[in-house]
Structures are given as C-alpha cells and as structure tokens.
Amino acid sequence: MPMAVDFGGRPFHFIGVGGIGMSALAYVLAKRRLPVSGSDRCLTHITRRLQENGVHIFWSQEAENIAQISTSSGGTVLPQVVCSTAIGAANPEYKAAVDAGCPVFHRSDILAALMNKAQGIAVAGTHGKTTTSSMVGYLLLKAGVDPSIVIGGEVSAWHGNAYVGSGNYMVAEADESDGSLVKLSAAIGVITNIELDHPDHYSTLDEVVGIFKNFGQQCGLVIGSADCPTVLNQIRPGITYSLRQESGADYIATDICETAQGTTAEIWEREQRLGELHLAVLGRHNLSNALAAIAVARRLGVDFDAIATIMATFEGAKRRFDCRGFHNNILFVDDYAHHPSEIEVTLAAAKVKTTEQLSKINQRRVIAVFQPHRYSRITAQLSEFATAFNQADHVVVTDIYSAGESNPSGITGEDVASAIREHHTQVTYAATIDDVQSRLALLLQPGDLVIFLTAGNLNR
C-alpha cells in the first residue's frame, strides 16, 4: 500500500521548489504552518515569495541537503520528499532521500492528498486549464466562497500561483502531461477539451482519452465542453457548455461580439437567459473558458449578476496573452502557447486586437515569434505546426527548446521554419535570442503587435 502523506507536522522538502507546480504546493503547505524546505538553483520572484512565507531554500541540489534537514529536525524525523517528473533517479538529492529511507512523493500525490481534505474542483484539459482554473478561483474568491487555489500560472488577484482561503473548497489545475491526472478525485471536475499532446508520454489519442475517462470517473460531477466532440462523446459530462446555440448545451453563449477591448456575449442557462457577460480577456477560447467557470459558480449557487460583475474585472493569468506594454507604438505580448491549437486561437485573438485598436495606423501587423518546445512534440506534430500561423503577418522561428529531451530524430528549428514556409510567405529563422533581437530590430514598425509564443525561455 502506498505511504500516506502526513500533514501532522512532519517536514516536507521539495526538490526543484521553484517550478510553477511545485512552488504552489510548497506555498500552500507553508501557509498552513507546516515545516517546508526546498532546493533550487536560482533566486526568482517565485522562490523569494516562498522564503517570505517561511520556506527554507537550499541553492543547490546535493545529497547533504537531506541530512541537514533531518539533523535540524532532531535527527529522528526524515522529511517527506516531493519531486516532479522532471527529477530523475540520478539527481543526487533524490538518490540521498531514497537511500536514507525518506518517503518520496510525486507532486501529484501531495495535490491529491490536499484535494481529498477539501471539496475539490479540478480543472483539466489539453488547453485552457490554467485560464479556466484561474477564472474559477477568481469567481469564487470574489463571490465570498474563499477557496484555496493551486494553479500552473500566476494571477495578480492573489499575487502568485496559489492562495490559501478559509473555505472548504479547493480549486486546482489538474495536469495530464505525465499521466498523474488519474491520482486526483474531486467533487467537481472540469474538462475543457481533449487532444493528443505530450508525445513523450502518449502515443495515441486513445491513451489520452483513457486518462481523462479515469479522471472523470473519480469526480462527483463532470462539467465539459460540448464543442469538443471527444469530451462530449467519450466523457459524457453531466453539465455541458458551448459557443454554439444549436449544441443544446446547458450553458450557451450567443450574440458574441469580439473587440480589442474584450468579448461580450449573452449567456443562457438551459434556455433561460441569464444576462450579458463582458470579458476583458480576448478570444472566443476565453469565452469558452468563462462558460466553464460560470457553470461551476452556478453549481455552487452564485448569482449570475454577481458572476457578470466579477468576470468583467478578471485580467487573466500571467503569460496568457499577457500585454507587456508599448515601445515606439509597438505592442509586446507574451503567451505560453506551444501547441498548434493554442497558437491558432492566440493568433486569432491577436488579429482582433490589431484590427480595431491599431486601426488608425497604416501598418497593423501581427508578428509571431515562436520558440518550438520539445523535440518529441515538434516531431510528432510538425504538419500541424506548419499550418498554425496563418493569422500572423510574419513568423520568426527560433531553435527548439529541448526541455531536457534528447533529439533522436535530429529535427531543428530551421526544419520548423521550412515547414511553416510551405504555407506562409513571410517566415524567418532566427536561431538564438540574440538573433531574434537583431531580426526584430530590422523588421518591426510602429503599429505592430509582437507576440512571443513560448513555453521555454524566450520571454526572459
């Protein structure tokens, strides 16, 4: 039988505590006054926030860290060691923990244990889960439910990627990338969509569907998108939402109007008009995400007038169409999109932004700077990436960000640029960040919108 997570005061130690998923869990445990330490290699605003909340951080990942934690606990209590899929068996800290007999947990084990102690609301899906879980958390927080929140992105409303509330609900982003989604159970599960991604872990769409089916069976209620045939037909959610009036979904958006200031729509609940919704975040995909959040809030009894008022002030999660500012009348946007479907909807939103907001300027171009992410993903989906940039006026492609993967196929960023060039006339290959800067200096004009599409380090 797997060892149970101990929330009774036994210390936790996170290997790689600065990661977006790991840091959220460490923060929650620290705010609940449990002893927490971690290791990482560099100081960031994320690790600084952890330190400010009592997390001791070692600035290396060495075997001695485990012994030091045990000694500081009186030498009798071994820490509970937490790691992510990125930490391999060769990691010296991980190896020392195993050799010492420490209980070692995957980060999903900690999240599952926390969810089991609350009324869990888990948001899953190939795309949109960070924004949707942010919307759910924001709605419930502002509506007075005061949930705890653990997500894979940062939100200004709670100054980070986690929040510890006084209520009994916990909103969590549920990650399917490594299969650990099956460990989670929740009172309410949301599934935004299902596509084949993470080819390093999944070979077929059927494998992905199987993971989501397992997750759905462990939720008291599943809320899912009727606009995704795979969700609708394979998961059969108890409550559905859609952007199509003819779908017959429980929650529907009609009279959709997209402008540079946001998206407006009429919201319907089972053929009853609830009212008008305005979102400051751009794109039809975000309206779909908002419908999922509305369905959750309505299930918990939140009045629609309150929902509409709250959602009008939602600013989005960091790195999700994150407008970083203007320079020389050029708008710079940062986005986490790294899958073909994500790129398509993000560029569609960018096109709306330029068409209206910059309409008084002759040049209204969308310049997409794309850093391909993971050799396995690019190799498996190269043909889909090749056609994903049609809404961009110019595409700049960098070398592939490996995320620690090997490259058995030998694919390069130049190969990606060549594939896109078969469907697009304006494509430039710029291998490094310095090359990108040089190319943009020659390319950009006042009125342009430059959007950086990366799950790697391009935005740094």
CSV table of C-alpha atoms in Angstrom, one decimal, residues 375-376 402-410:
chain,number,residue,atom,x,y,z
A,375,TYR,CA,11.7,17.7,-29.8
A,376,SER,CA,9.1,15.0,-29.3
A,402,SER,CA,14.7,20.9,-25.6
A,403,ALA,CA,13.2,20.9,-22.0
A,404,GLY,CA,15.8,18.3,-21.2
A,405,GLU,CA,14.9,15.9,-24.0
A,406,SER,CA,17.2,14.1,-26.4
A,407,ASN,CA,16.8,14.6,-30.1
A,408,PRO,CA,16.8,11.2,-31.8
A,409,SER,CA,15.1,12.5,-35.0
A,410,GLY,CA,17.6,15.3,-35.4
